[in-house]
CSV table of C-alpha atoms and ligand atoms in Angstrom, one decimal:
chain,number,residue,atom,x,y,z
A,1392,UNK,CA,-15.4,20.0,4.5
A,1393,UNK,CA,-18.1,17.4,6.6
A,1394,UNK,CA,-15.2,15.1,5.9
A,1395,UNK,CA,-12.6,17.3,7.0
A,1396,UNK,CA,-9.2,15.5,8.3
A,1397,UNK,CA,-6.7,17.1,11.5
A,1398,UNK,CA,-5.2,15.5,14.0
A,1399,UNK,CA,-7.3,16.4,16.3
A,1400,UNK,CA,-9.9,14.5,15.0
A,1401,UNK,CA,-7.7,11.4,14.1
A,1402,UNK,CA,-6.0,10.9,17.2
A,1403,UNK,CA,-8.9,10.9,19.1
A,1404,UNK,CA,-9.4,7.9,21.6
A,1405,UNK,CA,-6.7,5.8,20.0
A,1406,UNK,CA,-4.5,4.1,22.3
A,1407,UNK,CA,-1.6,3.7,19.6
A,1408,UNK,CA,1.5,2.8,20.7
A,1409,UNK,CA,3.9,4.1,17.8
A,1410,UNK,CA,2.2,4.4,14.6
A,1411,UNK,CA,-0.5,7.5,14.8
A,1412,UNK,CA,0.8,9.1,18.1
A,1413,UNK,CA,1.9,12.0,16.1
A,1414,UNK,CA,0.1,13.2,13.0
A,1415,UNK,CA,0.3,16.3,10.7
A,1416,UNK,CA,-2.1,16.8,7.8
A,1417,UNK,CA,-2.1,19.5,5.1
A,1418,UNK,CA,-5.0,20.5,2.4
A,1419,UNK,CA,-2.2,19.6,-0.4
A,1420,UNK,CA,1.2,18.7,-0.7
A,1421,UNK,CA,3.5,17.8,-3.3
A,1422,UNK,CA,4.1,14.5,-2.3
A,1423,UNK,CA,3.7,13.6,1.6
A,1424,UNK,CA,7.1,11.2,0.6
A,1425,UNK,CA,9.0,14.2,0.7
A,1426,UNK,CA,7.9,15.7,3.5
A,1427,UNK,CA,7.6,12.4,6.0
A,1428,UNK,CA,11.8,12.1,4.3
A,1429,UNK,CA,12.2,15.8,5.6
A,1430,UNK,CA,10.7,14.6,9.0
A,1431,UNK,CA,12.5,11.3,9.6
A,1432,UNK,CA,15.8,13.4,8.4
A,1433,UNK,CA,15.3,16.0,11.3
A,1434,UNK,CA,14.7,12.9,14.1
A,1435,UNK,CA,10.8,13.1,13.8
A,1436,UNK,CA,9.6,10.5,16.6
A,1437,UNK,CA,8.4,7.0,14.6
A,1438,UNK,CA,5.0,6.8,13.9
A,1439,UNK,CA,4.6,10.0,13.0
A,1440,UNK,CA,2.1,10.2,10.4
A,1441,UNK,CA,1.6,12.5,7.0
A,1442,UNK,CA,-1.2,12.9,5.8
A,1443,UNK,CA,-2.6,15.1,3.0
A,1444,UNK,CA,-6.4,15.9,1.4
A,1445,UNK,CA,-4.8,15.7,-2.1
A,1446,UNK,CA,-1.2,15.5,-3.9
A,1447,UNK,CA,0.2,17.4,-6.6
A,1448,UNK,CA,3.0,15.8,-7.7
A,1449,UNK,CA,2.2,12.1,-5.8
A,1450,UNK,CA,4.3,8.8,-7.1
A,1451,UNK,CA,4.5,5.6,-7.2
A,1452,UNK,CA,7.3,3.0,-8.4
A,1453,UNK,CA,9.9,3.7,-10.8
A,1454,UNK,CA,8.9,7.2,-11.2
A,1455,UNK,CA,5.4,7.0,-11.8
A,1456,UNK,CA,2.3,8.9,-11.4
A,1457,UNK,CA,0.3,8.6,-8.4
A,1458,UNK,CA,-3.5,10.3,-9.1
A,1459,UNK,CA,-4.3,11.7,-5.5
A,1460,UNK,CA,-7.4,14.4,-5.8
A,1461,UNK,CA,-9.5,15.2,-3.4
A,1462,UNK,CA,-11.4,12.7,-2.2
A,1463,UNK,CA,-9.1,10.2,-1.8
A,1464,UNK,CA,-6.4,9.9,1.5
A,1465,UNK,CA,-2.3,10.3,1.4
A,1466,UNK,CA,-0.2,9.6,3.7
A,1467,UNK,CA,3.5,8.7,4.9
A,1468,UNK,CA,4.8,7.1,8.3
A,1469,UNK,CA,8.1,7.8,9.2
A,1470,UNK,CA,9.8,4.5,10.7
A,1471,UNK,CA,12.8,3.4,11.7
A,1472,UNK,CA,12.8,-0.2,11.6
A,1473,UNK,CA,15.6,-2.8,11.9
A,1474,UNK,CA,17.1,-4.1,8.3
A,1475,UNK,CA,15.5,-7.3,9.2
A,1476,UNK,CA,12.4,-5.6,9.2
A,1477,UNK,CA,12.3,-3.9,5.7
A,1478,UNK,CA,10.8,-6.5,3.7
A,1479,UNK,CA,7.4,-6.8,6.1
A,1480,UNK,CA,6.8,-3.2,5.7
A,1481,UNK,CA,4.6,-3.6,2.1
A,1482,UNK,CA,3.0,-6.4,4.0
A,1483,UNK,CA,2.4,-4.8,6.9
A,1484,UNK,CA,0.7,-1.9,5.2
A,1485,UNK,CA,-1.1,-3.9,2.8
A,1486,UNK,CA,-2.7,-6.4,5.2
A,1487,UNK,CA,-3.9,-2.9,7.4
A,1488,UNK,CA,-5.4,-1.0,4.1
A,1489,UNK,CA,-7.0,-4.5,3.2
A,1490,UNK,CA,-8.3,-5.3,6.9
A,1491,UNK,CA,-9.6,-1.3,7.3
A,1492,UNK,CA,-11.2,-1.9,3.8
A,1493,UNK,CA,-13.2,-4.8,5.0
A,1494,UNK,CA,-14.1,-4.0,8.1
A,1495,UNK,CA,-15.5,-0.1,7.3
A,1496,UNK,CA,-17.2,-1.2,3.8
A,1497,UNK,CA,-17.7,-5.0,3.8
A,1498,UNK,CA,-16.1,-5.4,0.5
A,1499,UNK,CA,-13.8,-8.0,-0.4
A,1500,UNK,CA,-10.2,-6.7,-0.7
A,1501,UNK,CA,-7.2,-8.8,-2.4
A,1502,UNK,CA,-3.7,-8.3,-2.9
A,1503,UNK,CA,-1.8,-8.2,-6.1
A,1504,UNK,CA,2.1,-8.5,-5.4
A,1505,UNK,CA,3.7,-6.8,-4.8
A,1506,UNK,CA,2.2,-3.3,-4.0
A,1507,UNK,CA,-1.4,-3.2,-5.1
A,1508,UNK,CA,-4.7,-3.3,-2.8
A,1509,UNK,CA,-7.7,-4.6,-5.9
A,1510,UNK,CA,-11.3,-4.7,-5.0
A,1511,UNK,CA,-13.4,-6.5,-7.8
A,1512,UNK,CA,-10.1,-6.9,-9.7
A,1513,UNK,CA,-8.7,-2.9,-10.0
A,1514,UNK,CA,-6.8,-1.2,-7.7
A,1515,UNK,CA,-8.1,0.8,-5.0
A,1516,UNK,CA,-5.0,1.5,-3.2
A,1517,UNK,CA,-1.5,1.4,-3.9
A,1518,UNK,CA,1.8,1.5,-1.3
A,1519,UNK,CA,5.4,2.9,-1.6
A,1520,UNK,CA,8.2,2.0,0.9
A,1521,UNK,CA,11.3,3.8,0.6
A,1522,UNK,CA,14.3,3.8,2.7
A,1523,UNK,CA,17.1,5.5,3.6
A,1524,UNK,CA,20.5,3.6,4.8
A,1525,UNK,CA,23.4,4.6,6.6
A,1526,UNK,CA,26.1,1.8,6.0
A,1527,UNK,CA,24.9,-1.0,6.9
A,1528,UNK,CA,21.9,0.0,9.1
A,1529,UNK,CA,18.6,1.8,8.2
A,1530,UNK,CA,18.4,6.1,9.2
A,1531,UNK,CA,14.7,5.8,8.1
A,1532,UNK,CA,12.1,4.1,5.9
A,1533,UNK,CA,9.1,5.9,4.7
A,1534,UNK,CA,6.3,3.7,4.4
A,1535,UNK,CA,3.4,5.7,1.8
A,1536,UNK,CA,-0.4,4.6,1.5
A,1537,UNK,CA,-2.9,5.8,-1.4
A,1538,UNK,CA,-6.2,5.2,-1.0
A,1539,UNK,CA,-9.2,6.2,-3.3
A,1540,UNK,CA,-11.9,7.0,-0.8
A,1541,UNK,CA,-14.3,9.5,-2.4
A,1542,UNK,CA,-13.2,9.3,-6.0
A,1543,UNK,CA,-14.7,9.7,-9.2
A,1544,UNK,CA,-12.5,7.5,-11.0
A,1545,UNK,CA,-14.1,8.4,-14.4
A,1546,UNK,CA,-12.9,11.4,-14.2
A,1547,UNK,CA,-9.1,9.9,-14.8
A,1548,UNK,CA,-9.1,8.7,-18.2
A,1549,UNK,CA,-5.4,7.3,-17.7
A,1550,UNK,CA,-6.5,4.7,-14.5
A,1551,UNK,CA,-10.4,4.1,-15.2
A,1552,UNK,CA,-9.9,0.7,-16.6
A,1553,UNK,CA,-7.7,-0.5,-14.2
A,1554,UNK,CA,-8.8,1.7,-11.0
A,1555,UNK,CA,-11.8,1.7,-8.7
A,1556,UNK,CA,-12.7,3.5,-5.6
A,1557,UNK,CA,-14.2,2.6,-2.4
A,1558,UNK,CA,-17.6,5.5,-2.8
A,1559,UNK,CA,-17.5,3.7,-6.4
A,1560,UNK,CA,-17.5,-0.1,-5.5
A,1561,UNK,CA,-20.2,1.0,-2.7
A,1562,UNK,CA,-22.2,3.3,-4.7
A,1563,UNK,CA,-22.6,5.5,-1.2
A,1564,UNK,CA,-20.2,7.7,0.6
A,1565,UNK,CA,-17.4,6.1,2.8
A,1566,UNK,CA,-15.9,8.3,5.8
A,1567,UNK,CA,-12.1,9.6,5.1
A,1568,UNK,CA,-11.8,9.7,8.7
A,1569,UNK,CA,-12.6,6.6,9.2
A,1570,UNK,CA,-10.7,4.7,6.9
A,1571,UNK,CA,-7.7,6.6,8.4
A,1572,UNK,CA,-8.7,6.1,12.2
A,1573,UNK,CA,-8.8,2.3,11.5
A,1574,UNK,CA,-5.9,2.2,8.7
A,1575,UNK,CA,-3.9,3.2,11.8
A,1576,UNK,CA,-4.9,1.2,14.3
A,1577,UNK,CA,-4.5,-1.7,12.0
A,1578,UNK,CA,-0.8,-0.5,10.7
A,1579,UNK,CA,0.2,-0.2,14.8
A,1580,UNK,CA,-1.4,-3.5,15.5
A,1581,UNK,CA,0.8,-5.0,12.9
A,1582,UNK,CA,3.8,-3.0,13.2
A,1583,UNK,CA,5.2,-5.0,16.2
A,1584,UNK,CA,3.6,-8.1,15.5
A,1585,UNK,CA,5.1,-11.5,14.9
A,1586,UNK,CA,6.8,-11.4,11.7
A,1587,UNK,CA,6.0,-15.2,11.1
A,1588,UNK,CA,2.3,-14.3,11.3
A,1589,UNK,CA,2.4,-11.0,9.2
A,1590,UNK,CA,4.0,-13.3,6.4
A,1591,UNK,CA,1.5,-15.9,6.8
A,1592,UNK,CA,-1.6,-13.4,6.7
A,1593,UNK,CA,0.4,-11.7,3.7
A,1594,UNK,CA,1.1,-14.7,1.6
A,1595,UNK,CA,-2.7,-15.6,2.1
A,1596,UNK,CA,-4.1,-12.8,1.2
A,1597,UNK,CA,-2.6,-12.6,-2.4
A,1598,UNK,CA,-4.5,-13.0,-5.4
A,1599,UNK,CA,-2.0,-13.8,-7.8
A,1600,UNK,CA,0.0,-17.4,-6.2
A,1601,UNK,CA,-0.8,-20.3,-8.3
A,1602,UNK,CA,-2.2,-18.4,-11.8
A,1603,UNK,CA,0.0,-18.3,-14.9
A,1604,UNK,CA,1.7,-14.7,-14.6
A,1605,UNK,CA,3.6,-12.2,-16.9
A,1606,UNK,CA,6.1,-10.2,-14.6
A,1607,UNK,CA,8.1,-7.8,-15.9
A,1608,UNK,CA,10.9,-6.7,-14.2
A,1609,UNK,CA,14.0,-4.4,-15.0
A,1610,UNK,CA,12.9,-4.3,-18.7
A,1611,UNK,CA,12.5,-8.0,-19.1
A,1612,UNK,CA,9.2,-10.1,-19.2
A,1613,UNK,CA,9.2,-13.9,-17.5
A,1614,UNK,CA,6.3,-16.3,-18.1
A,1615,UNK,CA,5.3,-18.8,-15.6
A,1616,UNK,CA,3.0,-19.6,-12.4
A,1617,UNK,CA,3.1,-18.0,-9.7
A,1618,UNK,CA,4.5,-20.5,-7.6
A,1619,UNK,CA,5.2,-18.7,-4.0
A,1620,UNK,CA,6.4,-15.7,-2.2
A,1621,UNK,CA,9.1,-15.6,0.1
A,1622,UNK,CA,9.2,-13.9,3.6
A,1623,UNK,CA,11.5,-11.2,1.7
A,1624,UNK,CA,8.3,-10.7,-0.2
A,1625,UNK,CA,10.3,-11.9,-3.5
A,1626,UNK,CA,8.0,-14.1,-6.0
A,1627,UNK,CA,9.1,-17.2,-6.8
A,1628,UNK,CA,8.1,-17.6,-10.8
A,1629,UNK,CA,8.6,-21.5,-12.2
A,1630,UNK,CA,9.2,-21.3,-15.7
A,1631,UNK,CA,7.6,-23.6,-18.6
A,1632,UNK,CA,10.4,-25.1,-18.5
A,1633,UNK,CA,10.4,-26.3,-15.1
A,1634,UNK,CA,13.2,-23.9,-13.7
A,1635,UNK,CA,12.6,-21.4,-10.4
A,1636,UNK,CA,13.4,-17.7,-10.5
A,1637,UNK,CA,13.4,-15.5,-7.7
A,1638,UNK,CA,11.5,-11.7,-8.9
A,1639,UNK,CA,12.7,-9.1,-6.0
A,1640,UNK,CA,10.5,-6.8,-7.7
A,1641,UNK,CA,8.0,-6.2,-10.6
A,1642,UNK,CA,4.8,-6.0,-12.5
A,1643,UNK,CA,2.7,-8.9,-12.6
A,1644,UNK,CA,-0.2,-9.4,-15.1
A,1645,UNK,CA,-2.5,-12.4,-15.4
A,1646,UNK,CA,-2.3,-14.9,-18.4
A,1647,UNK,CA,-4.8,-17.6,-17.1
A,1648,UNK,CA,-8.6,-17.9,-18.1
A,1649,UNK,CA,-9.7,-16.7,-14.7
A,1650,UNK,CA,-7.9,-13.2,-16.2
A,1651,UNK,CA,-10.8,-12.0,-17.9
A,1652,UNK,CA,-12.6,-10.5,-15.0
A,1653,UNK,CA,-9.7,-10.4,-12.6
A,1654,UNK,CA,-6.7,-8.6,-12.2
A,1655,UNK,CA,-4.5,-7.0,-14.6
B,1968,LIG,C1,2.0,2.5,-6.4
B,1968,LIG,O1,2.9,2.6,-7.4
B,1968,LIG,O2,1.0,1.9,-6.5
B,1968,LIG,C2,2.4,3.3,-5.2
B,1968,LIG,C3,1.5,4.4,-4.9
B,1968,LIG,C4,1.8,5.1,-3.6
B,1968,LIG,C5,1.0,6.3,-3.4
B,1968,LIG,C6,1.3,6.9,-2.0
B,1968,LIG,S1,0.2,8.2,-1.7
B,1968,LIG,C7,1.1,8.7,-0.3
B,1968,LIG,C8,2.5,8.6,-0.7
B,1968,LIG,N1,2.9,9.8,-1.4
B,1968,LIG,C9,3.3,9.6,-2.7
B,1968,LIG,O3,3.7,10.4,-3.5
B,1968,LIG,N2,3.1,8.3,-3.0
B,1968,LIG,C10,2.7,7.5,-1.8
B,1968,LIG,P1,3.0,1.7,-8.8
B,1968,LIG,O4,2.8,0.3,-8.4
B,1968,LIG,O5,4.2,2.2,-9.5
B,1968,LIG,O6,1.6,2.1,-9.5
B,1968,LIG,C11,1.5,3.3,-10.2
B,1968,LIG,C12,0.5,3.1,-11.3
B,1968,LIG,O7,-0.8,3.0,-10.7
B,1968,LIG,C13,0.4,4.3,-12.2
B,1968,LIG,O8,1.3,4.2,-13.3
B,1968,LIG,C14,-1.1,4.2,-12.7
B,1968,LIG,O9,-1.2,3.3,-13.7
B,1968,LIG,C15,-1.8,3.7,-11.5
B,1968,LIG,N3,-2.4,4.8,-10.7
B,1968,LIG,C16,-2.1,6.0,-10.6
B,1968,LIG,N4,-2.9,6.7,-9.7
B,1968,LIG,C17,-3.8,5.8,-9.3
B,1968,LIG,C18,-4.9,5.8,-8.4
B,1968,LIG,N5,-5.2,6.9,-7.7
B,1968,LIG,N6,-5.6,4.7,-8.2
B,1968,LIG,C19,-5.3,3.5,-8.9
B,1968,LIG,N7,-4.3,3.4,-9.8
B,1968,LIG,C20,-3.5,4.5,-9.9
């Protein structure tokens, strides 16, 4: 393949100091979750990095359905970050697949909290962070990245209203190995940055604070704005009623005017 993905190739000239020194890719896996788990679980060094051309059985939250054919780029980075450090690693990855979007295509890319990367309103790219504990402290965290590079989202009946694709949005090929070269030299740049800052860049960066939002969460829906996010990356959700709520984790759609060609 022109586009063709190996380590080789990847590594080249990057300076990285933890995320990207080690990187294994495959022509399909299952799920590159399991395997980066299977990694971590054997002592793999941190940063090393997953990546495969397409998944067969690839997931997202809550047992769901990640599409990832060929075309688009998979991959898992084995961490072992402090507990402390668990809640920045969904913004740490989406701030990198946002910044590598901009910078390689130009196009504008927004965050929907908690885990979705949207240009023009769908979602190009989606993030999974998974964990392992021992007690009290963390034996691993498995941060996953989905991105729709080369895809002919058409062809997916089940995402096409909702997803988009980078060759789609541009109307002209984008480089796979690009977008991972930079996606890595972005997550390494963040991974030991401030916290404070990667909060800050986060919390700015999402689309969704101050609209009228329908989160559902654990089987229940809550109305309200949007009020906030905390550096746990929880939502804070005022109610009609004037009354906060703290939302660890959920789906968020928009109920505001502005809706109708934004995110869903
Ligand atoms: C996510 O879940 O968005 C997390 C996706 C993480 C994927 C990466 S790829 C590398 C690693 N290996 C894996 O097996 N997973 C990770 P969630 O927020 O639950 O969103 C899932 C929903 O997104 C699905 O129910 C679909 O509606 C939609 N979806 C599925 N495939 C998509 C795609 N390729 N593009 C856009 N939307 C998609």
């Amino acid at each position: 393949m022109e586009d063709g993905l190996s380590p080789q190739k990847i590594t080249s000239g990057l300076n990285n100091r933890i995320i990207g020194r080690r990187v294994l890719c495959y022509p399909s896996l299952p799920s590159t979750m399991e395997t980066a788990r299977k990694e971590a679980a054997r002592g793999a060094p941190e940063g090393t990095v997953i990546i495969a051309d397409e998944q067969t059985v690839g997931h997202g939250r809550l047992g769901r359905t990640w599409l990832s054919p060929e075309g688009s780029v998979s991959l898992s980075v084995v961490l072992y970050p402090d507990i402390a450090g668990l809640p920045y690693l969904i913004m740490i990855a989406s701030l990198a697949v946002a910044r590598s979007i901009e910078a390689l295509t130009g196009l504008e890319a927004l965050l929907k909290w908690p885990n979705d990367v949207l240009v023009n309103g769908r979602k190009v790219a989606g993030i999974l962070i998974e964990s392992s504990m021992g007690g009290k402290a963390v034996d691993y965290a498995v941060m996953g990245i989905g991105i729709n590079i080369k895809v002919d989202i058409s062809a997916f009946p089940e995402i096409a209203a909702t997803a988009t694709s980078l060759s789609g949005e541009l109307h002209s090929s984008v480089s796979r190995l690009g977008v991972v070269r930079r996606l890595l030299v972005e997550l390494d740049g963040f991974y030991k940055a401030p916290r404070q800052a990667i909060y800050g860049e986060w919390r700015s960066r999402l689309t969704t604070l101050g609209r009228q939002v329908c989160v559902v969460s654990g089987g229940d829906a809550q109305y309200g704005r949007a009020e906030s996010v905390t550096a746990d990356g929880s939502l804070m959700l005022r109610a009609d009623d004037g009354s906060l709520t703290k939302v660890l984790a959920g789906d968020i759609s928009l109920r505001d005017a502005a809706d109708d060609n934004a995110t869903r």
